[in-house]
Coordinates of C-alpha atoms in Angstrom, one line a residue:
M26 CA -49.3 -206.7 260.0
H27 CA -46.9 -207.3 257.1
H28 CA -49.8 -207.5 254.7
I29 CA -51.3 -204.2 256.0
A30 CA -47.9 -202.4 255.9
H31 CA -47.4 -203.7 252.3
G32 CA -50.8 -202.4 251.3
S33 CA -50.2 -198.9 252.8
A34 CA -46.9 -198.7 251.0
D35 CA -48.5 -199.5 247.7
A36 CA -51.1 -196.8 248.3
K37 CA -48.5 -194.2 248.9
R38 CA -46.6 -195.2 245.8
A39 CA -49.8 -195.1 243.8
K40 CA -50.2 -191.5 244.5
K41 CA -46.9 -190.7 242.9
R42 CA -47.1 -193.1 240.0
G43 CA -48.5 -191.7 236.7
S44 CA -50.5 -193.5 234.1
Y45 CA -49.0 -196.7 232.5
N46 CA -50.4 -195.5 229.1
C47 CA -49.2 -192.7 226.9
G48 CA -51.1 -189.5 227.4
R49 CA -51.2 -188.7 223.7
C50 CA -52.1 -192.0 221.9
G51 CA -53.1 -194.3 224.8
L52 CA -50.5 -197.0 224.0
P53 CA -48.3 -198.5 226.8
K54 CA -45.4 -196.3 227.7
K55 CA -42.8 -199.1 227.9
G56 CA -40.6 -199.1 224.9
H57 CA -42.9 -196.6 223.1
N58 CA -41.9 -193.5 221.2
C59 CA -45.0 -191.4 220.5
N60 CA -45.3 -189.4 217.3
V61 CA -48.8 -188.0 218.0
K62 CA -48.9 -184.2 218.4
T63 CA -50.3 -182.7 221.6
P64 CA -54.0 -181.6 221.1
T65 CA -54.2 -177.9 220.6
S66 CA -56.5 -175.6 222.5
P67 CA -59.6 -174.3 220.8
S68 CA -59.3 -171.1 218.9
H69 CA -62.7 -169.8 220.0
S70 CA -64.8 -170.9 222.9
S71 CA -67.9 -169.7 224.6
I72 CA -69.7 -170.5 227.8
S73 CA -73.2 -170.3 229.2
T74 CA -72.6 -169.0 232.7
F75 CA -75.7 -168.7 234.7
S76 CA -76.8 -170.4 237.9
A77 CA -78.7 -173.6 237.4
P78 CA -81.4 -174.3 236.7
P79 CA -82.0 -171.2 234.5
S80 CA -85.6 -170.3 233.9
E81 CA -87.0 -170.3 230.3
A82 CA -88.0 -166.6 230.8
F83 CA -84.4 -165.6 231.6
L84 CA -83.0 -167.5 228.6
S85 CA -85.4 -165.7 226.3
R86 CA -84.3 -162.3 227.7
H87 CA -87.7 -161.6 229.4
P88 CA -90.3 -161.2 226.6
Q89 CA -92.1 -158.6 228.7
P90 CA -89.4 -157.0 230.9
N91 CA -89.7 -153.8 232.8
L92 CA -86.9 -152.4 230.7
R93 CA -88.6 -151.1 227.6
R94 CA -88.0 -153.1 224.4
A95 CA -88.9 -150.3 222.0
L96 CA -85.4 -149.1 221.7
S97 CA -84.0 -152.5 220.7
F98 CA -86.4 -154.3 218.5
E99 CA -83.7 -155.8 216.3
D100 CA -81.7 -157.3 219.1
A101 CA -81.0 -161.0 218.5
I102 CA -82.7 -163.2 221.1
P103 CA -80.5 -166.2 222.0
A104 CA -82.1 -169.6 221.8
A105 CA -82.5 -171.9 224.7
G106 CA -79.3 -173.9 224.0
E107 CA -77.3 -171.0 222.6
P108 CA -74.3 -169.7 224.7
L109 CA -75.0 -166.5 226.5
A110 CA -71.5 -165.7 227.4
A111 CA -68.2 -165.6 225.4
F112 CA -64.6 -166.5 226.2
P113 CA -61.6 -165.4 224.3
E114 CA -58.9 -167.8 223.1
P115 CA -57.5 -169.3 226.3
D116 CA -53.9 -169.0 227.0
L117 CA -53.2 -172.6 228.0
D118 CA -49.5 -172.9 228.5
L119 CA -49.8 -176.4 230.0
D120 CA -47.1 -179.0 230.5
F121 CA -47.4 -182.6 229.2
D122 CA -49.1 -184.0 232.3
L123 CA -52.0 -181.6 231.9
D124 CA -52.6 -182.1 228.2
V125 CA -55.0 -185.0 228.9
D126 CA -56.7 -186.2 232.1
S127 CA -56.3 -189.7 233.7
S128 CA -59.0 -191.1 231.4
G129 CA -57.3 -189.8 228.3
L130 CA -59.7 -186.9 227.7
P131 CA -57.9 -184.3 225.6
M132 CA -57.7 -180.8 227.0
S133 CA -59.5 -179.2 224.1
L134 CA -62.5 -181.6 224.5
L135 CA -62.7 -181.0 228.2
W136 CA -62.6 -177.3 227.7
E137 CA -65.6 -177.6 225.3
V138 CA -67.6 -179.6 227.8
L139 CA -66.8 -177.5 230.9
R140 CA -67.4 -174.1 229.3
R141 CA -71.1 -175.0 228.8
L142 CA -71.7 -175.6 232.5
P143 CA -73.4 -173.1 234.8
P144 CA -71.3 -171.7 237.7
T145 CA -72.7 -174.4 240.1
G146 CA -71.6 -177.1 237.7
L147 CA -68.1 -175.6 237.4
L148 CA -67.8 -175.6 241.1
S149 CA -68.7 -179.3 241.2
A150 CA -66.4 -180.2 238.3
A151 CA -63.5 -178.6 240.2
R152 CA -63.8 -181.4 242.8
V153 CA -63.3 -184.2 240.3
S154 CA -59.5 -184.1 239.9
R155 CA -56.5 -181.8 239.9
F156 CA -56.7 -181.7 236.1
W157 CA -60.3 -180.6 236.1
R158 CA -59.7 -178.1 238.9
E159 CA -56.9 -176.4 236.9
T160 CA -59.1 -176.3 233.8
T161 CA -62.0 -174.7 235.7
K162 CA -59.7 -172.1 237.2
R163 CA -58.6 -171.1 233.7
L164 CA -62.2 -171.0 232.6
W165 CA -63.1 -168.6 235.4
R166 CA -60.1 -166.4 234.6
A167 CA -60.9 -166.3 230.9
A168 CA -64.6 -165.3 231.4
E169 CA -65.6 -162.1 229.8
E170 CA -69.4 -162.3 230.2
L171 CA -71.3 -163.7 233.2
N172 CA -75.1 -164.1 233.6
V173 CA -76.0 -165.0 237.2
R174 CA -79.3 -165.7 239.0
V175 CA -78.9 -165.1 242.7
P176 CA -81.5 -167.0 244.8
A177 CA -83.0 -165.5 247.9
R178 CA -81.0 -167.8 250.2
V179 CA -77.6 -166.9 248.7
Q180 CA -75.5 -164.3 250.6
V181 CA -73.6 -161.4 249.0
G182 CA -70.4 -163.0 250.1
S183 CA -71.0 -166.0 247.9
V184 CA -71.5 -163.7 244.9
A185 CA -68.3 -161.9 245.8
S186 CA -66.4 -165.2 246.0
M187 CA -67.6 -166.2 242.5
L188 CA -66.9 -162.8 240.9
Q189 CA -63.4 -162.8 242.3
K190 CA -62.7 -165.9 240.2
C191 CA -63.4 -163.8 237.1
P192 CA -61.2 -160.7 237.1
G193 CA -61.6 -160.3 233.4
I194 CA -65.4 -159.9 233.4
V195 CA -66.6 -157.2 230.9
K196 CA -70.3 -157.9 230.8
L197 CA -72.2 -158.8 233.9
S198 CA -76.0 -159.5 234.2
I199 CA -77.4 -160.3 237.7
K200 CA -81.0 -161.5 238.4
M201 CA -81.7 -160.8 242.1
E202 CA -84.3 -162.8 243.9
S203 CA -83.5 -161.1 247.2
D204 CA -83.1 -157.5 248.2
V205 CA -80.1 -155.6 246.6
D206 CA -78.3 -152.7 248.3
S207 CA -75.0 -150.8 248.1
T208 CA -73.1 -153.9 249.4
M209 CA -73.7 -155.6 246.0
L210 CA -72.5 -152.5 244.2
A211 CA -69.3 -152.4 246.3
C212 CA -68.8 -156.2 245.6
I213 CA -69.1 -155.6 241.9
A214 CA -66.8 -152.6 241.9
F215 CA -64.1 -154.4 243.8
S216 CA -64.3 -157.7 241.8
C217 CA -64.8 -156.4 238.3
P218 CA -62.2 -153.7 237.6
N219 CA -62.7 -153.9 233.8
L220 CA -66.5 -153.9 233.8
E221 CA -68.1 -152.2 230.7
Y222 CA -71.7 -153.5 230.7
M223 CA -73.8 -154.2 233.8
E224 CA -77.5 -155.1 234.2
I225 CA -79.3 -155.7 237.5
S226 CA -82.8 -157.1 237.3
T227 CA -85.1 -158.0 240.2
T228 CA -88.0 -160.3 240.8
Q229 CA -91.4 -159.1 242.1
T230 CA -90.4 -160.1 245.7
A231 CA -87.0 -158.4 245.7
I232 CA -86.5 -154.7 246.6
N233 CA -83.8 -152.5 245.2
R234 CA -82.5 -150.4 248.1
I235 CA -79.8 -148.6 246.2
N236 CA -80.1 -144.8 246.5
G237 CA -79.0 -142.1 244.1
D238 CA -75.8 -141.2 245.9
E239 CA -74.5 -144.8 245.9
L240 CA -75.3 -145.3 242.3
G241 CA -73.6 -142.0 241.4
R242 CA -70.4 -143.0 243.2
F243 CA -70.4 -146.4 241.4
V244 CA -70.7 -144.8 238.0
S245 CA -68.0 -142.2 238.6
D246 CA -65.6 -144.8 240.0
K247 CA -66.1 -147.2 237.1
K248 CA -64.1 -145.3 234.4
S249 CA -64.7 -148.1 231.8
L250 CA -68.5 -148.5 232.3
K251 CA -70.4 -148.1 229.0
S252 CA -73.8 -149.5 229.7
L253 CA -75.9 -149.5 232.9
K254 CA -79.3 -151.1 233.1
M255 CA -81.1 -151.4 236.5
E256 CA -84.6 -152.3 237.6
G257 CA -86.6 -151.4 240.7
C258 CA -85.0 -147.9 241.1
C259 CA -87.8 -146.7 243.4
N260 CA -85.4 -145.5 246.2
L261 CA -83.0 -143.4 244.2
G262 CA -84.4 -140.1 245.4
R263 CA -81.9 -137.9 243.6
I264 CA -79.5 -138.9 240.8
V265 CA -76.3 -137.2 239.7
L266 CA -74.4 -139.3 237.2
C267 CA -71.0 -138.1 235.9
S268 CA -69.2 -140.3 233.4
S269 CA -67.1 -139.8 230.3
S270 CA -67.6 -143.3 229.0
L271 CA -71.3 -144.1 229.7
S272 CA -73.3 -144.5 226.5
T273 CA -76.4 -146.5 227.5
L274 CA -78.5 -145.9 230.6
W275 CA -81.8 -147.8 231.4
L276 CA -83.5 -147.1 234.7
S277 CA -87.0 -148.5 235.5
D278 CA -89.5 -148.1 238.4
L279 CA -88.4 -144.6 239.1
Y280 CA -90.5 -142.7 241.7
S281 CA -90.5 -139.1 242.9
V282 CA -87.0 -138.2 241.7
S283 CA -86.3 -134.8 243.2
K284 CA -83.2 -134.2 241.1
M285 CA -81.8 -135.9 238.0
V286 CA -78.5 -134.6 236.4
F287 CA -76.7 -136.6 233.7
N288 CA -73.2 -135.2 233.0
C289 CA -72.5 -137.9 230.4
P290 CA -71.3 -136.4 227.1
Q291 CA -71.0 -139.8 225.4
L292 CA -74.6 -140.9 226.3
R293 CA -76.3 -142.2 223.2
E294 CA -79.3 -144.0 224.7
V295 CA -81.5 -143.3 227.7
S296 CA -84.5 -145.2 228.9
L297 CA -86.4 -143.9 232.0
E298 CA -89.5 -145.7 233.2
F299 CA -91.5 -144.2 236.0
S300 CA -94.0 -145.9 238.3
H301 CA -97.7 -145.5 237.4
Q302 CA -98.6 -143.7 240.5
E303 CA -100.6 -140.5 240.5
N304 CA -98.6 -138.9 243.4
D305 CA -95.2 -139.3 241.5
G306 CA -93.6 -135.8 242.0
T307 CA -90.9 -136.0 239.3
D308 CA -90.5 -132.8 237.3
L309 CA -90.3 -134.3 233.8
K310 CA -90.0 -130.9 232.1
T311 CA -86.8 -130.0 234.1
L312 CA -85.5 -133.5 233.5
V313 CA -85.8 -133.3 229.7
E314 CA -84.3 -129.8 229.7
G315 CA -81.3 -131.1 231.6
L316 CA -80.9 -134.0 229.1
G317 CA -80.7 -131.6 226.2
R318 CA -78.0 -129.5 227.9
S319 CA -75.7 -132.2 229.2
C320 CA -76.2 -135.0 226.7
P321 CA -76.1 -133.5 223.2
S322 CA -75.2 -136.8 221.5
L323 CA -78.4 -138.6 222.4
Q324 CA -79.8 -140.8 219.6
N325 CA -82.4 -143.0 221.4
I326 CA -84.8 -141.6 224.1
H327 CA -87.5 -143.6 225.9
I328 CA -89.6 -142.1 228.7
S329 CA -92.6 -143.9 230.2
S330 CA -94.8 -141.9 232.6
I331 CA -98.5 -141.1 233.0
H332 CA -97.4 -137.5 233.7
L333 CA -96.0 -136.9 230.2
S334 CA -97.6 -133.8 228.7
H335 CA -97.4 -131.4 225.8
A336 CA -95.1 -129.1 227.9
V337 CA -92.6 -132.0 228.2
V338 CA -92.6 -132.5 224.5
L339 CA -92.0 -128.8 223.9
A340 CA -89.0 -128.9 226.3
L341 CA -87.7 -131.9 224.3
T342 CA -88.0 -130.2 221.0
A343 CA -86.3 -127.1 222.3
A344 CA -83.3 -129.2 223.2
Q345 CA -82.4 -129.6 219.5
L346 CA -80.9 -133.0 219.7
R347 CA -79.6 -133.2 216.1
E348 CA -78.6 -136.9 216.3
L349 CA -82.0 -138.2 217.7
R350 CA -83.3 -141.1 215.7
M351 CA -85.5 -143.1 218.0
L352 CA -88.1 -141.4 220.2
S353 CA -90.5 -143.2 222.6
L354 CA -92.9 -141.3 224.8
V355 CA -95.2 -143.8 226.4
L356 CA -98.5 -143.5 228.4
G357 CA -98.6 -139.7 228.0
S358 CA -102.4 -139.2 227.7
E359 CA -101.8 -135.4 227.4
I360 CA -99.7 -135.8 224.3
T361 CA -101.8 -134.5 221.4
D362 CA -101.6 -133.8 217.7
A363 CA -100.0 -130.5 218.6
S364 CA -97.2 -132.5 220.2
V365 CA -96.8 -134.5 217.0
A366 CA -96.5 -131.3 215.1
A367 CA -93.7 -130.1 217.4
I368 CA -91.8 -133.4 217.1
A369 CA -92.1 -133.4 213.4
S370 CA -90.8 -129.9 213.0
S371 CA -87.8 -130.5 215.3
Y372 CA -86.8 -134.1 214.5
P373 CA -87.6 -134.9 210.8
N374 CA -85.1 -137.8 210.6
L375 CA -86.7 -140.2 213.1
E376 CA -86.6 -143.9 212.4
L377 CA -88.7 -145.0 215.3
L378 CA -91.6 -143.2 216.9
D379 CA -93.5 -144.7 219.8
L380 CA -96.5 -142.7 221.1
S381 CA -98.3 -145.5 222.7
G382 CA -101.0 -144.5 225.2
S383 CA -101.1 -140.9 223.9
G384 CA -104.1 -138.8 222.9
I385 CA -103.2 -138.4 219.2
S386 CA -105.8 -138.9 216.5
D387 CA -105.9 -139.7 212.8
S388 CA -104.8 -136.1 212.1
G389 CA -101.6 -136.7 214.0
I390 CA -101.0 -139.8 211.9
G391 CA -101.3 -137.6 208.8
M392 CA -98.6 -135.3 210.1
I393 CA -96.4 -138.3 210.8
C394 CA -96.8 -139.6 207.3
N395 CA -96.1 -136.2 205.7
V396 CA -92.8 -135.6 207.6
F397 CA -91.4 -139.1 208.2
G398 CA -92.4 -140.8 204.9
E399 CA -88.9 -141.6 203.8
T400 CA -87.2 -142.4 207.2
L401 CA -89.7 -144.0 209.6
T402 CA -89.4 -147.8 209.8
R403 CA -91.1 -148.5 213.2
L404 CA -94.3 -146.9 214.4
L405 CA -96.0 -147.8 217.7
L406 CA -99.4 -146.5 218.4
A407 CA -100.8 -149.0 220.9
L408 CA -103.4 -147.8 223.4
C409 CA -104.3 -144.7 221.4
P410 CA -108.1 -144.4 221.8
Y411 CA -108.6 -141.7 219.1
V412 CA -106.9 -143.6 216.3
S413 CA -109.2 -145.5 213.9
S414 CA -108.7 -148.2 211.4
S415 CA -108.7 -145.5 208.7
G416 CA -105.7 -143.8 210.3
I417 CA -103.8 -147.2 210.6
Q418 CA -104.6 -147.9 207.0
F419 CA -103.4 -144.5 205.9
A420 CA -100.2 -144.9 207.8
T421 CA -99.3 -148.2 206.1
A422 CA -100.1 -146.7 202.7
Q423 CA -98.0 -143.5 203.2
L424 CA -94.9 -145.0 204.9
P425 CA -93.2 -147.2 202.3
N426 CA -90.2 -148.1 204.5
L427 CA -92.3 -149.3 207.5
E428 CA -91.2 -152.6 208.9
L429 CA -92.9 -152.8 212.3
M430 CA -96.3 -151.4 213.4
D431 CA -98.0 -151.8 216.8
C432 CA -101.7 -150.8 217.0
G433 CA -102.7 -152.9 220.0
M434 CA -105.9 -151.8 221.8
T435 CA -106.6 -149.0 219.4
I436 CA -109.8 -150.5 217.9
C437 CA -111.7 -151.7 221.0
D438 CA -115.2 -152.9 221.8
P439 CA -116.2 -151.5 225.2
N440 CA -118.6 -154.4 225.7
S441 CA -115.9 -157.0 225.3
D442 CA -114.1 -158.0 228.5
N443 CA -110.4 -158.0 228.2
P444 CA -108.6 -160.0 231.0
T445 CA -105.3 -158.4 230.2
A446 CA -106.5 -154.8 230.5
D447 CA -105.6 -152.9 233.6
E448 CA -107.2 -149.7 235.0
N449 CA -105.3 -147.4 232.7
I450 CA -106.3 -149.4 229.6
C451 CA -110.0 -149.5 230.7
E452 CA -109.9 -145.7 231.0
L453 CA -108.5 -145.4 227.4
Q454 CA -111.4 -147.7 226.2
H455 CA -113.9 -145.4 227.8
R456 CA -112.4 -142.5 225.9
S457 CA -112.9 -144.5 222.7
V458 CA -116.6 -144.9 223.6
A459 CA -116.9 -141.1 223.8
N460 CA -115.2 -140.8 220.4
G461 CA -117.9 -143.0 218.8
R462 CA -115.5 -145.2 216.7
L463 CA -115.5 -148.6 218.2
T464 CA -117.0 -151.7 216.5
N465 CA -117.4 -153.1 213.1
Q466 CA -114.2 -151.6 211.7
K467 CA -112.5 -153.0 208.6
L468 CA -108.7 -152.9 208.1
I469 CA -107.0 -153.4 204.7
I470 CA -103.2 -153.3 204.5
K471 CA -101.1 -153.8 201.5
H472 CA -97.4 -153.3 202.1
S473 CA -94.3 -154.6 200.5
R474 CA -91.8 -154.2 203.4
L475 CA -93.9 -154.7 206.6
K476 CA -92.4 -157.5 208.7
K477 CA -94.2 -157.3 212.0
L478 CA -97.8 -156.2 212.7
S479 CA -99.5 -156.2 216.1
L480 CA -103.2 -155.8 216.4
W481 CA -103.6 -157.3 219.9
G482 CA -106.7 -156.5 221.8
C483 CA -108.5 -154.9 218.8
S484 CA -111.8 -156.3 219.7
G485 CA -113.6 -153.7 217.6
L486 CA -112.1 -155.1 214.4
D487 CA -114.4 -157.5 212.4
A488 CA -112.7 -157.6 209.0
L489 CA -109.0 -157.9 208.1
Y490 CA -107.3 -158.1 204.7
L491 CA -103.5 -158.4 204.6
N492 CA -101.3 -158.5 201.5
C493 CA -97.8 -158.3 202.9
P494 CA -95.3 -160.6 201.3
Q495 CA -92.5 -159.8 203.8
L496 CA -94.7 -160.2 206.9
T497 CA -93.3 -162.7 209.3
D498 CA -95.0 -162.0 212.6
L499 CA -98.7 -161.2 213.1
N500 CA -100.3 -160.6 216.5
L501 CA -104.1 -161.1 216.7
N502 CA -104.4 -161.9 220.4
S503 CA -107.8 -161.1 221.8
C504 CA -109.3 -160.0 218.5
R505 CA -112.6 -161.6 219.6
N506 CA -115.0 -160.1 217.1
L507 CA -113.0 -160.8 213.9
H508 CA -115.2 -162.8 211.6
P509 CA -113.5 -165.8 210.0
E510 CA -115.2 -165.3 206.6
R511 CA -113.9 -161.7 206.6
L512 CA -110.3 -162.7 207.1
L513 CA -107.8 -162.8 204.2
L514 CA -104.1 -163.4 204.8
Q515 CA -102.0 -163.1 201.6
C516 CA -98.7 -163.3 203.5
P517 CA -96.5 -166.2 202.2
G518 CA -93.7 -165.4 204.5
L519 CA -95.6 -165.7 207.7
E520 CA -93.8 -167.5 210.5
N521 CA -95.8 -166.8 213.6
V522 CA -99.5 -165.9 214.1
H523 CA -100.5 -165.2 217.7
A524 CA -104.2 -165.9 218.2
S525 CA -104.6 -166.3 222.0
G526 CA -108.0 -165.3 223.2
C527 CA -109.6 -165.7 219.7
Q528 CA -112.7 -167.7 218.9
D529 CA -111.9 -171.3 217.9
I530 CA -113.5 -170.9 214.5
L531 CA -111.2 -167.9 213.9
V532 CA -108.2 -170.0 214.9
M533 CA -109.3 -172.7 212.5
A534 CA -109.6 -170.2 209.7
I535 CA -106.1 -168.8 210.3
Q536 CA -104.7 -172.3 210.3
S537 CA -106.5 -173.2 207.1
Q538 CA -105.2 -170.1 205.3
V539 CA -101.6 -170.4 206.4
C540 CA -101.6 -174.2 205.6
N541 CA -103.0 -173.6 202.2
A542 CA -100.2 -171.1 201.5
Y543 CA -97.7 -173.7 202.7
A544 CA -99.2 -176.4 200.5
A545 CA -99.0 -174.2 197.4
M546 CA -95.3 -173.7 198.1
E547 CA -94.7 -177.4 199.0
N548 CA -95.8 -178.6 195.6
L549 CA -93.3 -176.4 193.7
L550 CA -90.8 -179.3 193.2
L551 CA -93.4 -181.8 192.3
R552 CA -94.1 -180.3 188.9
K553 CA -91.7 -180.2 186.0
R554 CA -91.9 -179.1 182.3
L555 CA -91.9 -181.4 179.3
P556 CA -88.7 -181.5 177.3
D557 CA -90.1 -178.9 174.8
G558 CA -91.0 -176.7 177.7
S559 CA -94.6 -176.6 176.7
K560 CA -96.4 -177.6 179.9
R561 CA -95.8 -178.3 183.5
V562 CA -96.8 -181.8 184.5
Q563 CA -97.0 -183.7 187.9
V564 CA -94.0 -185.7 188.6
P565 CA -94.6 -189.3 189.9
H566 CA -93.4 -189.9 193.4
H567 CA -91.3 -192.9 192.4
L568 CA -89.2 -190.5 190.2
L569 CA -88.4 -188.2 193.1
S570 CA -85.6 -190.6 194.3
N571 CA -83.5 -189.3 191.4
E572 CA -83.6 -185.7 192.6
S573 CA -80.3 -184.0 193.0
P574 CA -79.1 -182.9 196.5
E575 CA -79.8 -179.3 195.4
D576 CA -83.5 -180.1 194.9
D577 CA -83.5 -181.8 198.3
N578 CA -82.0 -178.7 200.0
K579 CA -84.5 -176.5 198.3
R580 CA -87.3 -178.7 199.5
R581 CA -86.0 -178.4 203.1
K582 CA -85.9 -174.6 202.9
I583 CA -89.5 -174.6 201.8
E584 CA -90.6 -176.9 204.6
R585 CA -89.0 -174.6 207.2
R586 CA -91.4 -171.9 206.2
L587 CA -94.4 -173.6 207.8
C588 CA -96.3 -171.0 209.9
N589 CA -96.7 -171.5 213.6
V590 CA -100.1 -170.5 215.0
V591 CA -99.6 -169.7 218.7
V592 CA -102.7 -170.3 220.9
D593 CA -102.2 -170.4 224.7

């Protein structure tokens, strides 16, 4: 009994006793005067805050999201290991006992480790010790950006509990795998008083049950909200948004919206994607007229609907949006060359024009080149059945500032099966058949500034000649009839060539040409001039050991230019 009592007394005393070693330098405390300064907190820190395990698609910001990417081509895409959320400098007013943990781990190092954990990891780390629990609390309170994936089994209450740990959240991105309703909006409104940017995306199995009235109340209550992006908006019905701070609005999967009013004087960017159903009863003409009246500062407009027509374009041009710089009207098969003329006369300063899926022809491209020759940097004409290789070639010759061009599915062979084509694309292909310009087309492009060129699905293209020194990305997916002997790529800056669905012999020809270009650049450092400067000679490899660090750095830069041929 005495031994047991003595052991229990030691255990009680052990809870009160601190470490025998100095928390700063690790030496025994007895008779020790420490001169080591307390570790300072990091000046800048960031955290990746998304539920584990994050999917690769989510980390790459959804390469093919429902939210249209045409309005943000230049957005930086974070890499797989790059932090997706940021923390300000933490205010760590800690006493001496919390400067290091029991194992001697400095506060600054622990902060750097914990801030890279997902929310589930932070919750687990809080159970390790009192020191770790206090650190995780400060991490939650310091969070300004949070990216969360909510699995189907997770209840809204769990999300609310996590959000309440982060009262300073400014940017919130939620990926819902279960149905989302007004309860989630109320949870966000209560837990994030300073919210400025919100994005709600859904998986294919999730349903967005939020209606227009609930969304309108949320926007009007959040006085600081600047950006709102939401997917799956098929149940809105009617939308009335009033906000003096909202500048960006993206809504996708809209269906039969009976009323849409935007009283947002600061709105700069709007993206509206409607479902591809024939019975969609949304009045697009009235919608566009309302945008012109209530949102005079609009700079970027994207509307995707199969019901876009020339009348809608006329309503848009009548709005006289003087600051408009980016216009995207997608899948409007009734948009014609007359629509292009109206756009060109009203908005001559456009920098981006996306008329993918429209009915414009080479004549419309001619009007685009005449008006936007000095301003246009991005032109997207995918799924335009009446555009030929001659029109594409003319556009690249007449638009000197062009940096991006998308001509996917414009030059199609109707006899070639395309597994990626849906019913709407097949219908566009049949229109190309009637137009009589389908196969055996040749494309020659010489451009000094073009950086990205997309020719995906151009199965009617059999010859391609490119001389674009700035080109970094080339998409040749499903160009099945392109002959390898009629392919010439003079693009030394190429970084990625997409060749999925191409013949093996074409893929080999692409790899051969880009590798030859790389080999020519690789040998630049292996040749030097004689002392009199008369002739360049090959340098023996045993002399390369005497190269300077500058030469070595230059060689590494050259090696990083190796082109990547992507074949799925």
